[in-house]
Amino acid sequence: MTRWGVVEKSRSEWRSPIVLVPKKDGATRFCIDFRKLNAVSKFDAYPMPRVDELLERLGQAEYLSTIDLTKGYWQIPLAPAAREKTAFATPFGLFQFVTMPFGLHGAAATFQRMMDEILEDHREYATAYIDDIVVFSRTWEDHLQQLEAVLRALQRAGLTANPKKCQFGNREVSYLGYTVGRGRLKPLLDKVQAIRDYPRPHTKRQVRQFLGLVGYYRRFINHFASLAAPLTDLTKKDRPQRVVWTPQGVRAFEALRECLMSGPVLRPPDFEKPFILQTDASEVGLGAVLAQEEEGTEYPVAYLSRKLFPREKNYAVIEKEALAVKWAIDSLRYFLTGNAFTLVTDHEPLKWMQTMKDNNARIMRWYLSLQPFRFEVKHRPGKDNENADCLSRLPGDEQPGGVGTLQRGEVCDGVEQPRHSSEADGAAAEPAISAAGPSGGGGTRHHAAPGRAGDDVGRATPGTARGGGIKGAGEARGRGAEPAGPADPTGQEPAAAGQEP
């Protein structure tokens, strides 16, 4: 990292601790715990783009290209006065960042401000959500010209792209959790899949759990008591523990399940309102509900559920609960990045996850990966958290990866069948097509300046971005690959510190 110009030797009076994080390939990444620095830094209020508005702009595009920047945060230099505040101790001595590290809570806003400035003259055909850049056009000729213009703008700013993660000249691309192109907008994850795949209960206890889930939203369901009566009858003392389903019971179960998937229970997200994320874990799975509030009443925006993998079933209870938090935030990152939200859990020890020491390395590294998100943790007793609890005990698919959007909903009376924007058998995106782009470097700099304690950490000021320019093309891009880096700040191979995920 010293060889790359990312860190330098330091004599700072500041020092943040490091946490070693094992990677899947056996290598080690070290992360910086910036919680105390973030606590005394003002939050950068620069607005993040609204995902729904960005996607609406792409709807009619016939040709699209996505551009991924190589270690984007590391291409933004820190102002000299700010560097000392990022200092961290290693066996090799004290070091400080020269470029913007991952983990500063103003980093995302700084990056967004920089991209908005770079693309200001190209807004008709290009946009960016942090480091996810997309160019969209109606004709092939326009696309070639507009793509070149955007690449040259990035080149003038001194930014470098990663050709292996770019897609050029596609008819459809994956962007912000959706497949977009050809006038279509399809979520990569159906936000009601966890409910649609909810299996019919086999025991009285499972029936009670399902009634707890739908009962959480009973105020939105017309004639709830009448609809639920056949299921309530199944839980009576004189009924067998093993449920014997009647036609009336089956109809009631399916009607209530449909109610959860349609309005007025399920609603589209309103990006002008804060989000509430409810999570829970059981011995078999994870569950989460993304919600919002109107006049003191919560309503769901998305449901998530997945099974625990065999190794995860051996985790301690607090580790399973922390895993549910990380998994849910990762799955919903396009809704939550740059927005303050409330995390609701029924596991009281998680209230202290933002101040806990690194006694549990697994929980600590999960939390450090969530440092860029702004959230307040609130405890809610399990009896009041039945929606997320139920989803964790009867999970759906193992690996949800995004969130869909409600297209139309009816006032549910147990009869109407709602339509949603994502079908269970949706087609996959077409293979990506690769092309080439210009190379070069130099241009306008963008500094990130932590400043004094209590000042903004990660704010952009005029300056130049690092890097040698935009490098050509490559293969189809696949999100989720982790960038590599040296194992320690002396520049040895292979892991990373203060690194973006």
Short mmCIF file of C-alpha atoms in Angstrom, two decimals:
data_model
loop_
_atom_site.label_atom_id
_atom_site.label_comp_id
_atom_site.label_asym_id
_atom_site.label_seq_id
_atom_site.Cartn_x
_atom_site.Cartn_y
_atom_site.Cartn_z
CA MET A 1 0.00 0.00 0.00
CA THR A 2 2.93 2.34 0.59
CA ARG A 3 4.22 1.39 -2.84
CA TRP A 4 0.83 2.24 -4.34
CA GLY A 5 0.73 5.60 -2.56
CA VAL A 6 -2.33 4.63 -0.51
CA VAL A 7 -0.69 5.01 2.93
CA GLU A 8 2.41 6.67 4.33
CA LYS A 9 4.41 6.67 7.57
CA SER A 10 2.79 8.78 10.27
CA ARG A 11 3.64 10.74 13.43
CA SER A 12 -0.02 11.38 14.21
CA GLU A 13 -1.46 11.61 17.72
CA TRP A 14 -4.57 9.90 16.36
CA ARG A 15 -4.81 6.12 16.11
CA SER A 16 -7.64 3.80 15.08
CA PRO A 17 -7.41 0.06 15.77
CA ILE A 18 -7.13 -2.53 13.03
CA VAL A 19 -9.07 -5.79 12.82
CA LEU A 20 -7.80 -8.76 10.81
CA VAL A 21 -10.48 -10.33 8.61
CA PRO A 22 -9.95 -13.76 7.01
CA LYS A 23 -11.09 -13.97 3.38
CA LYS A 24 -12.70 -16.93 1.64
CA ASP A 25 -9.51 -17.71 -0.27
CA GLY A 26 -7.50 -18.02 2.96
CA ALA A 27 -5.82 -14.62 2.65
CA THR A 28 -6.16 -11.95 5.32
CA ARG A 29 -7.59 -8.47 4.93
CA PHE A 30 -7.12 -5.88 7.61
CA CYS A 31 -9.81 -3.31 8.26
CA ILE A 32 -9.68 -0.08 10.20
CA ASP A 33 -12.16 0.53 13.02
CA PHE A 34 -13.09 4.19 12.44
CA ARG A 35 -16.01 4.25 14.88
CA LYS A 36 -14.45 6.79 17.26
CA LEU A 37 -13.32 9.02 14.38
CA ASN A 38 -16.78 8.87 12.83
CA ALA A 39 -18.34 9.71 16.19
CA VAL A 40 -16.55 13.11 16.31
CA SER A 41 -16.98 13.90 12.61
CA LYS A 42 -19.89 15.78 11.09
CA PHE A 43 -21.94 13.78 8.65
CA ASP A 44 -21.73 14.95 5.05
CA ALA A 45 -25.30 15.84 4.08
CA TYR A 46 -24.70 15.74 0.33
CA PRO A 47 -27.80 14.03 -1.09
CA MET A 48 -27.55 10.54 -2.53
CA PRO A 49 -29.46 9.89 -5.76
CA ARG A 50 -32.82 8.20 -5.48
CA VAL A 51 -32.67 4.71 -6.91
CA ASP A 52 -36.18 4.91 -8.34
CA GLU A 53 -35.40 8.14 -10.21
CA LEU A 54 -32.16 6.75 -11.63
CA LEU A 55 -33.88 3.61 -12.86
CA GLU A 56 -36.71 5.60 -14.43
CA ARG A 57 -34.16 7.42 -16.59
CA LEU A 58 -32.83 4.12 -17.93
CA GLY A 59 -36.18 2.60 -18.82
CA GLN A 60 -36.25 3.44 -22.55
CA ALA A 61 -32.55 2.93 -23.28
CA GLU A 62 -31.68 0.56 -26.13
CA TYR A 63 -27.93 0.42 -25.42
CA LEU A 64 -26.23 0.58 -22.05
CA SER A 65 -22.70 0.46 -20.68
CA THR A 66 -21.63 0.21 -17.05
CA ILE A 67 -18.24 1.39 -15.81
CA ASP A 68 -16.57 0.17 -12.63
CA LEU A 69 -13.74 2.21 -11.16
CA THR A 70 -10.65 0.42 -9.87
CA LYS A 71 -10.65 0.70 -6.06
CA GLY A 72 -12.67 3.88 -6.40
CA TYR A 73 -12.20 5.25 -2.89
CA TRP A 74 -8.44 4.94 -3.17
CA GLN A 75 -8.52 7.25 -6.20
CA ILE A 76 -9.61 10.20 -4.02
CA PRO A 77 -6.69 11.90 -2.19
CA LEU A 78 -7.14 13.13 1.36
CA ALA A 79 -6.32 16.75 2.12
CA PRO A 80 -2.90 16.85 3.85
CA ALA A 81 -4.39 18.20 7.09
CA ALA A 82 -6.86 15.31 7.22
CA ARG A 83 -4.44 12.44 6.78
CA GLU A 84 -3.22 12.28 10.38
CA LYS A 85 -6.75 11.55 11.60
CA THR A 86 -6.80 8.27 9.65
CA ALA A 87 -3.66 6.92 11.36
CA PHE A 88 -3.54 3.27 12.44
CA ALA A 89 -0.94 1.14 14.21
CA THR A 90 0.65 -2.02 12.79
CA PRO A 91 3.65 -4.18 13.74
CA PHE A 92 5.52 -2.14 11.11
CA GLY A 93 4.78 1.20 12.80
CA LEU A 94 2.19 3.96 12.57
CA PHE A 95 0.69 4.71 9.16
CA GLN A 96 -1.90 7.11 7.80
CA PHE A 97 -3.94 7.17 4.63
CA VAL A 98 -2.97 9.36 1.68
CA THR A 99 -6.19 8.44 -0.12
CA MET A 100 -9.73 8.02 1.17
CA PRO A 101 -10.18 4.75 3.07
CA PHE A 102 -13.32 2.66 3.30
CA GLY A 103 -15.14 3.10 6.62
CA LEU A 104 -15.37 6.89 6.92
CA HIS A 105 -19.07 7.71 7.16
CA GLY A 106 -18.68 10.64 4.76
CA ALA A 107 -16.94 8.56 2.10
CA ALA A 108 -20.04 7.67 0.06
CA ALA A 109 -21.23 11.30 -0.06
CA THR A 110 -17.75 12.48 -1.06
CA PHE A 111 -17.61 9.98 -3.90
CA GLN A 112 -21.12 10.89 -5.06
CA ARG A 113 -20.30 14.60 -5.10
CA MET A 114 -17.21 13.94 -7.19
CA MET A 115 -19.11 11.80 -9.72
CA ASP A 116 -21.91 14.37 -10.02
CA GLU A 117 -19.33 17.06 -10.80
CA ILE A 118 -17.51 14.90 -13.36
CA LEU A 119 -20.74 13.90 -15.15
CA GLU A 120 -22.40 17.32 -14.93
CA ASP A 121 -22.11 17.93 -18.70
CA HIS A 122 -23.28 14.39 -19.53
CA ARG A 123 -26.46 14.11 -17.46
CA GLU A 124 -28.69 13.45 -20.48
CA TYR A 125 -27.06 10.08 -21.08
CA ALA A 126 -24.95 9.17 -18.02
CA THR A 127 -25.43 8.88 -14.28
CA ALA A 128 -23.71 7.34 -11.27
CA TYR A 129 -24.70 5.86 -7.95
CA ILE A 130 -21.45 6.24 -5.99
CA ASP A 131 -19.05 4.15 -8.13
CA ASP A 132 -21.74 2.45 -10.26
CA ILE A 133 -21.61 4.45 -13.51
CA VAL A 134 -23.98 3.83 -16.41
CA VAL A 135 -24.19 5.32 -19.91
CA PHE A 136 -27.54 4.88 -21.71
CA SER A 137 -28.58 5.72 -25.28
CA ARG A 138 -31.40 5.23 -27.78
CA THR A 139 -29.21 4.44 -30.83
CA TRP A 140 -25.90 2.63 -31.34
CA GLU A 141 -24.27 5.65 -32.99
CA ASP A 142 -25.26 7.91 -30.09
CA HIS A 143 -24.05 5.32 -27.62
CA LEU A 144 -20.57 5.13 -29.10
CA GLN A 145 -20.21 8.92 -29.02
CA GLN A 146 -21.67 9.31 -25.54
CA LEU A 147 -19.66 6.45 -24.08
CA GLU A 148 -16.46 7.98 -25.44
CA ALA A 149 -17.42 11.37 -23.99
CA VAL A 150 -17.96 9.88 -20.53
CA LEU A 151 -14.73 7.87 -20.66
CA ARG A 152 -12.80 10.99 -21.61
CA ALA A 153 -14.44 12.93 -18.76
CA LEU A 154 -13.30 10.24 -16.33
CA GLN A 155 -9.88 10.29 -17.97
CA ARG A 156 -9.55 14.05 -17.51
CA ALA A 157 -10.43 13.59 -13.82
CA GLY A 158 -7.60 11.08 -13.49
CA LEU A 159 -9.87 8.13 -12.69
CA THR A 160 -9.05 4.56 -13.71
CA ALA A 161 -11.65 1.94 -14.66
CA ASN A 162 -11.44 -1.80 -14.11
CA PRO A 163 -12.09 -3.35 -17.56
CA LYS A 164 -12.88 -6.78 -16.13
CA LYS A 165 -15.87 -5.36 -14.28
CA CYS A 166 -17.22 -3.13 -17.05
CA GLN A 167 -19.95 -3.92 -19.57
CA PHE A 168 -19.93 -2.05 -22.87
CA GLY A 169 -22.65 -1.77 -25.52
CA ASN A 170 -25.20 -4.13 -23.99
CA ARG A 171 -28.93 -4.27 -24.66
CA GLU A 172 -29.51 -5.17 -21.00
CA VAL A 173 -27.33 -4.68 -17.91
CA SER A 174 -27.56 -5.33 -14.19
CA TYR A 175 -27.67 -2.02 -12.34
CA LEU A 176 -28.59 -1.18 -8.74
CA GLY A 177 -30.21 -4.55 -8.16
CA TYR A 178 -32.24 -4.53 -11.39
CA THR A 179 -31.94 -5.78 -14.94
CA VAL A 180 -32.61 -2.76 -17.16
CA GLY A 181 -32.86 -2.23 -20.91
CA ARG A 182 -35.19 -2.65 -23.90
CA GLY A 183 -37.88 -0.70 -22.11
CA ARG A 184 -37.97 -3.18 -19.24
CA LEU A 185 -37.10 -2.91 -15.58
CA LYS A 186 -36.88 -6.21 -13.71
CA PRO A 187 -35.71 -6.63 -10.10
CA LEU A 188 -33.03 -9.23 -9.49
CA LEU A 189 -34.91 -10.22 -6.36
CA ASP A 190 -38.64 -10.39 -5.91
CA LYS A 191 -39.33 -8.62 -2.64
CA VAL A 192 -42.34 -10.84 -1.93
CA GLN A 193 -40.64 -14.15 -2.77
CA ALA A 194 -40.20 -14.93 0.92
CA ILE A 195 -43.98 -14.72 1.29
CA ARG A 196 -44.90 -16.38 -2.02
CA ASP A 197 -42.71 -19.38 -1.15
CA TYR A 198 -43.97 -19.54 2.42
CA PRO A 199 -44.90 -23.20 2.92
CA ARG A 200 -48.20 -24.31 4.37
CA PRO A 201 -47.72 -24.93 8.12
CA HIS A 202 -47.60 -28.53 9.36
CA THR A 203 -48.04 -27.99 13.10
CA LYS A 204 -50.17 -25.84 15.39
CA ARG A 205 -47.07 -23.91 16.42
CA GLN A 206 -46.28 -23.08 12.79
CA VAL A 207 -49.86 -21.92 12.24
CA ARG A 208 -49.52 -19.59 15.24
CA GLN A 209 -46.26 -18.23 13.80
CA PHE A 210 -47.96 -17.48 10.48
CA LEU A 211 -50.87 -15.81 12.25
CA GLY A 212 -48.31 -13.73 14.15
CA LEU A 213 -46.82 -12.57 10.85
CA VAL A 214 -50.10 -11.58 9.20
CA GLY A 215 -51.51 -10.30 12.49
CA TYR A 216 -48.66 -7.78 12.67
CA TYR A 217 -50.33 -6.03 9.70
CA ARG A 218 -53.96 -6.83 10.56
CA ARG A 219 -54.90 -3.12 10.64
CA PHE A 220 -54.34 -3.06 6.85
CA ILE A 221 -56.36 -6.21 6.08
CA ASN A 222 -60.09 -5.88 5.64
CA HIS A 223 -62.12 -8.43 7.63
CA PHE A 224 -58.96 -9.92 9.12
CA ALA A 225 -60.73 -11.83 11.89
CA SER A 226 -63.10 -13.48 9.41
CA LEU A 227 -60.32 -14.35 6.99
CA ALA A 228 -58.15 -15.82 9.74
CA ALA A 229 -60.93 -17.74 11.52
CA PRO A 230 -60.30 -21.12 9.80
CA LEU A 231 -56.62 -20.88 10.77
CA THR A 232 -57.40 -19.80 14.30
CA ASP A 233 -59.62 -22.88 14.63
CA LEU A 234 -56.62 -25.08 13.77
CA THR A 235 -54.79 -23.85 16.88
CA LYS A 236 -57.51 -24.72 19.41
CA LYS A 237 -56.71 -27.14 22.22
CA ASP A 238 -58.96 -29.89 20.91
CA ARG A 239 -57.21 -29.90 17.52
CA PRO A 240 -54.29 -32.28 16.83
CA GLN A 241 -50.72 -30.97 16.92
CA ARG A 242 -50.29 -32.14 13.33
CA VAL A 243 -52.49 -29.91 11.20
CA VAL A 244 -55.24 -31.55 9.15
CA TRP A 245 -56.03 -29.08 6.39
CA THR A 246 -59.59 -28.46 5.27
CA PRO A 247 -60.55 -26.66 2.03
CA GLN A 248 -61.61 -23.66 4.13
CA GLY A 249 -58.25 -23.61 5.92
CA VAL A 250 -56.30 -23.79 2.66
CA ARG A 251 -58.30 -20.92 1.18
CA ALA A 252 -57.76 -18.82 4.32
CA PHE A 253 -54.00 -19.46 4.31
CA GLU A 254 -53.66 -18.56 0.62
CA ALA A 255 -55.88 -15.48 0.96
CA LEU A 256 -53.86 -14.09 3.89
CA ARG A 257 -50.61 -14.85 2.11
CA GLU A 258 -51.85 -12.88 -0.90
CA CYS A 259 -52.83 -9.99 1.37
CA LEU A 260 -49.20 -9.69 2.52
CA MET A 261 -48.10 -9.36 -1.12
CA SER A 262 -50.49 -6.60 -2.14
CA GLY A 263 -51.60 -3.13 -1.10
CA PRO A 264 -52.47 -1.69 1.30
CA VAL A 265 -50.21 -4.03 3.32
CA LEU A 266 -47.22 -3.94 0.98
CA ARG A 267 -46.29 -0.51 -0.40
CA PRO A 268 -43.65 0.91 -2.74
CA PRO A 269 -40.68 2.57 -0.99
CA ASP A 270 -40.93 6.30 -0.32
CA PHE A 271 -37.40 7.71 -0.44
CA GLU A 272 -38.52 10.88 1.31
CA LYS A 273 -39.21 8.91 4.50
CA PRO A 274 -36.76 7.07 6.77
CA PHE A 275 -36.59 3.29 6.62
CA ILE A 276 -37.00 0.80 9.45
CA LEU A 277 -35.14 -2.50 9.11
CA GLN A 278 -36.39 -5.35 11.29
CA THR A 279 -34.20 -8.45 11.52
CA ASP A 280 -34.29 -11.77 13.33
CA ALA A 281 -32.52 -15.11 13.36
CA SER A 282 -33.65 -18.55 14.47
CA GLU A 283 -31.96 -21.93 14.67
CA VAL A 284 -32.78 -22.56 10.99
CA GLY A 285 -32.85 -19.23 9.14
CA LEU A 286 -32.72 -15.46 8.87
CA GLY A 287 -35.62 -13.08 8.35
CA ALA A 288 -35.94 -9.36 7.70
CA VAL A 289 -38.60 -6.80 6.88
CA LEU A 290 -37.87 -3.38 5.40
CA ALA A 291 -40.59 -1.03 6.56
CA GLN A 292 -41.61 2.60 6.73
CA GLU A 293 -43.95 4.49 9.00
CA GLU A 294 -46.99 6.63 8.31
CA GLU A 295 -48.88 8.37 11.11
CA GLY A 296 -47.27 6.06 13.67
CA THR A 297 -48.13 2.87 11.78
CA GLU A 298 -45.52 0.62 10.15
CA TYR A 299 -46.10 -0.89 6.72
CA PRO A 300 -43.76 -3.29 4.87
CA VAL A 301 -41.75 -2.41 1.77
CA ALA A 302 -39.93 -5.74 1.33
CA TYR A 303 -39.69 -9.17 2.96
CA LEU A 304 -36.46 -11.19 3.04
CA SER A 305 -35.74 -14.72 4.19
CA ARG A 306 -33.05 -17.35 3.78
CA LYS A 307 -31.90 -20.60 5.36
CA LEU A 308 -28.80 -20.86 7.48
CA PHE A 309 -25.96 -22.77 5.87
CA PRO A 310 -24.71 -25.79 7.87
CA ARG A 311 -21.67 -23.94 9.24
CA GLU A 312 -23.86 -21.00 10.27
CA LYS A 313 -26.10 -23.24 12.38
CA ASN A 314 -23.14 -23.69 14.73
CA TYR A 315 -22.87 -19.95 15.40
CA ALA A 316 -23.73 -18.59 18.84
CA VAL A 317 -27.11 -16.86 19.14
CA ILE A 318 -25.61 -13.36 19.07
CA GLU A 319 -23.59 -14.30 15.96
CA LYS A 320 -26.72 -15.48 14.15
CA GLU A 321 -28.51 -12.26 15.07
CA ALA A 322 -25.54 -10.18 13.88
CA LEU A 323 -25.41 -12.21 10.66
CA ALA A 324 -29.08 -11.38 10.05
CA VAL A 325 -28.23 -7.68 10.36
CA LYS A 326 -25.30 -7.83 7.93
CA TRP A 327 -27.16 -9.98 5.40
CA ALA A 328 -30.24 -7.75 5.45
CA ILE A 329 -28.27 -4.50 5.07
CA ASP A 330 -26.18 -5.97 2.25
CA SER A 331 -29.34 -7.16 0.46
CA LEU A 332 -31.00 -3.75 0.82
CA ARG A 333 -27.91 -1.57 0.36
CA TYR A 334 -29.37 0.44 -2.55
CA PHE A 335 -32.19 1.61 -0.27
CA LEU A 336 -30.04 2.28 2.78
CA THR A 337 -26.77 3.78 1.51
CA GLY A 338 -26.55 7.45 2.45
CA ASN A 339 -29.84 7.35 4.38
CA ALA A 340 -30.20 7.21 8.15
CA PHE A 341 -32.38 4.28 9.21
CA THR A 342 -33.47 2.44 12.33
CA LEU A 343 -32.37 -1.14 12.92
CA VAL A 344 -34.87 -3.06 15.06
CA THR A 345 -33.83 -6.33 16.72
CA ASP A 346 -35.30 -8.51 19.45
CA HIS A 347 -31.79 -9.48 20.61
CA GLU A 348 -30.91 -6.91 23.26
CA PRO A 349 -27.09 -7.42 23.21
CA LEU A 350 -27.03 -6.09 19.62
CA LYS A 351 -27.96 -2.67 21.01
CA TRP A 352 -24.30 -2.31 21.87
CA MET A 353 -22.83 -3.49 18.56
CA GLN A 354 -21.81 0.07 17.64
CA THR A 355 -19.64 0.39 20.75
CA MET A 356 -18.63 -3.22 21.46
CA LYS A 357 -14.98 -4.25 21.69
CA ASP A 358 -13.46 -6.82 19.35
CA ASN A 359 -14.00 -9.77 21.72
CA ASN A 360 -15.83 -11.56 18.91
CA ALA A 361 -13.82 -11.21 15.71
CA ARG A 362 -16.64 -12.52 13.51
CA ILE A 363 -19.16 -9.95 14.72
CA MET A 364 -16.55 -7.20 14.68
CA ARG A 365 -15.60 -7.73 11.03
CA TRP A 366 -19.28 -7.85 10.05
CA TYR A 367 -19.90 -4.59 11.83
CA LEU A 368 -16.83 -2.91 10.35
CA SER A 369 -18.11 -3.74 6.86
CA LEU A 370 -21.25 -1.76 7.77
CA GLN A 371 -19.39 1.38 8.93
CA PRO A 372 -20.50 3.48 5.92
CA PHE A 373 -24.16 2.99 6.88
CA ARG A 374 -25.87 5.32 9.36
CA PHE A 375 -28.28 3.52 11.65
CA GLU A 376 -29.60 3.54 15.19
CA VAL A 377 -30.13 0.19 16.91
CA LYS A 378 -33.37 -0.27 18.85
CA HIS A 379 -34.48 -3.28 20.85
CA ARG A 380 -38.00 -4.63 20.40
CA PRO A 381 -39.18 -7.65 22.43
CA GLY A 382 -39.69 -10.83 20.42
CA LYS A 383 -43.45 -10.79 20.94
CA ASP A 384 -43.53 -7.43 19.14
CA ASN A 385 -41.17 -8.53 16.35
CA GLU A 386 -43.24 -11.42 15.01
CA ASN A 387 -42.99 -10.48 11.34
CA ALA A 388 -39.21 -10.86 11.05
CA ASP A 389 -39.23 -13.73 13.56
CA CYS A 390 -41.69 -15.74 11.47
CA LEU A 391 -39.68 -15.26 8.28
CA SER A 392 -36.54 -16.53 10.02
CA ARG A 393 -38.26 -19.72 11.18
CA LEU A 394 -39.85 -20.65 7.87
CA PRO A 395 -37.38 -19.26 5.33
CA GLY A 396 -37.73 -19.18 1.58
CA ASP A 397 -34.87 -19.28 -0.92
CA GLU A 398 -31.32 -19.52 0.37
CA GLN A 399 -29.77 -16.58 -1.40
CA PRO A 400 -31.87 -13.53 -2.19
CA GLY A 401 -29.85 -10.82 -3.84
CA GLY A 402 -31.87 -7.63 -4.33
CA VAL A 403 -35.25 -5.99 -3.97
CA GLY A 404 -38.20 -5.62 -6.29
CA THR A 405 -40.83 -2.94 -6.66
CA LEU A 406 -44.59 -3.19 -6.22
CA GLN A 407 -46.23 -2.48 -9.55
CA ARG A 408 -49.91 -2.63 -8.64
CA GLY A 409 -51.80 -3.58 -5.50
CA GLU A 410 -55.45 -4.02 -4.67
CA VAL A 411 -57.18 -3.52 -1.35
CA CYS A 412 -57.03 -7.11 -0.21
CA ASP A 413 -60.25 -8.88 0.64
CA GLY A 414 -58.91 -12.38 0.17
CA VAL A 415 -60.08 -12.61 -3.44
CA GLU A 416 -57.99 -10.33 -5.68
CA GLN A 417 -54.73 -11.76 -7.02
CA PRO A 418 -52.06 -9.00 -6.97
CA ARG A 419 -49.61 -8.44 -9.80
CA HIS A 420 -46.00 -7.65 -9.03
CA SER A 421 -43.13 -6.35 -11.09
CA SER A 422 -41.15 -9.56 -10.80
CA GLU A 423 -42.40 -13.01 -11.73
CA ALA A 424 -41.04 -16.11 -10.07
CA ASP A 425 -39.82 -17.54 -13.38
CA GLY A 426 -38.20 -14.33 -14.66
CA ALA A 427 -35.63 -14.64 -17.42
CA ALA A 428 -31.96 -13.92 -16.81
CA ALA A 429 -30.16 -11.00 -18.41
CA GLU A 430 -28.44 -11.56 -21.73
CA PRO A 431 -24.67 -12.19 -21.76
CA ALA A 432 -22.65 -9.00 -21.64
CA ILE A 433 -20.78 -7.68 -24.69
CA SER A 434 -17.33 -6.16 -24.19
CA ALA A 435 -15.71 -3.31 -26.11
CA ALA A 436 -12.74 -0.99 -25.76
CA GLY A 437 -12.23 2.50 -24.36
CA PRO A 438 -9.44 5.10 -24.36
CA SER A 439 -6.56 5.25 -21.92
CA GLY A 440 -4.62 8.08 -20.36
CA GLY A 441 -4.58 10.18 -17.20
CA GLY A 442 -4.33 13.51 -15.47
CA GLY A 443 -6.90 16.19 -14.74
CA THR A 444 -9.01 17.64 -11.97
CA ARG A 445 -8.39 16.52 -8.39
CA HIS A 446 -11.02 15.86 -5.71
CA HIS A 447 -9.78 15.95 -2.11
CA ALA A 448 -11.48 14.31 0.84
CA ALA A 449 -10.83 16.36 3.96
CA PRO A 450 -11.53 15.03 7.45
CA GLY A 451 -10.28 18.28 9.08
CA ARG A 452 -10.48 18.89 12.84
CA ALA A 453 -12.30 16.66 15.29
CA GLY A 454 -15.94 17.45 14.77
CA ASP A 455 -15.36 18.54 11.16
CA ASP A 456 -16.50 16.61 8.13
CA VAL A 457 -14.65 13.39 7.42
CA GLY A 458 -14.51 12.54 3.76
CA ARG A 459 -15.75 15.83 2.28
CA ALA A 460 -14.73 16.71 -1.25
CA THR A 461 -12.76 19.86 -1.99
CA PRO A 462 -11.18 20.90 -5.29
CA GLY A 463 -8.18 18.84 -6.29
CA THR A 464 -7.19 15.88 -8.48
CA ALA A 465 -8.26 12.27 -8.46
CA ARG A 466 -5.59 9.60 -8.50
CA GLY A 467 -4.92 7.21 -11.30
CA GLY A 468 -3.61 6.99 -14.81
CA GLY A 469 -6.83 7.20 -16.79
CA ILE A 470 -9.54 5.01 -18.17
CA LYS A 471 -8.26 1.67 -19.29
CA GLY A 472 -9.88 -0.08 -22.20
CA ALA A 473 -12.40 -2.82 -22.17
CA GLY A 474 -12.76 -6.25 -20.85
CA GLU A 475 -15.17 -8.98 -20.13
CA ALA A 476 -18.69 -8.94 -18.79
CA ARG A 477 -18.90 -7.37 -15.41
CA GLY A 478 -20.00 -9.32 -12.34
CA ARG A 479 -20.77 -7.50 -9.09
CA GLY A 480 -19.51 -8.83 -5.80
CA ALA A 481 -15.87 -9.56 -6.62
CA GLU A 482 -13.57 -8.38 -3.88
CA PRO A 483 -10.60 -6.23 -4.88
CA ALA A 484 -7.20 -7.46 -3.80
CA GLY A 485 -4.51 -5.55 -1.99
CA PRO A 486 -1.30 -6.01 -0.03
CA ALA A 487 -1.26 -7.88 3.27
CA ASP A 488 0.39 -5.08 5.21
CA PRO A 489 1.11 -1.36 4.71
CA THR A 490 4.65 -2.03 3.57
CA GLY A 491 3.28 -3.20 0.23
CA GLN A 492 3.52 -6.99 0.58
CA GLU A 493 0.88 -9.27 -0.91
CA PRO A 494 -2.12 -9.93 -0.77
CA ALA A 495 -4.98 -8.27 1.35
CA ALA A 496 -6.27 -4.78 2.02
CA ALA A 497 -6.82 -2.18 4.71
CA GLY A 498 -9.50 0.45 4.96
CA GLN A 499 -10.74 -1.13 1.78
CA GLU A 500 -14.06 -0.72 0.07
CA PRO A 501 -16.12 -3.90 -0.18
#
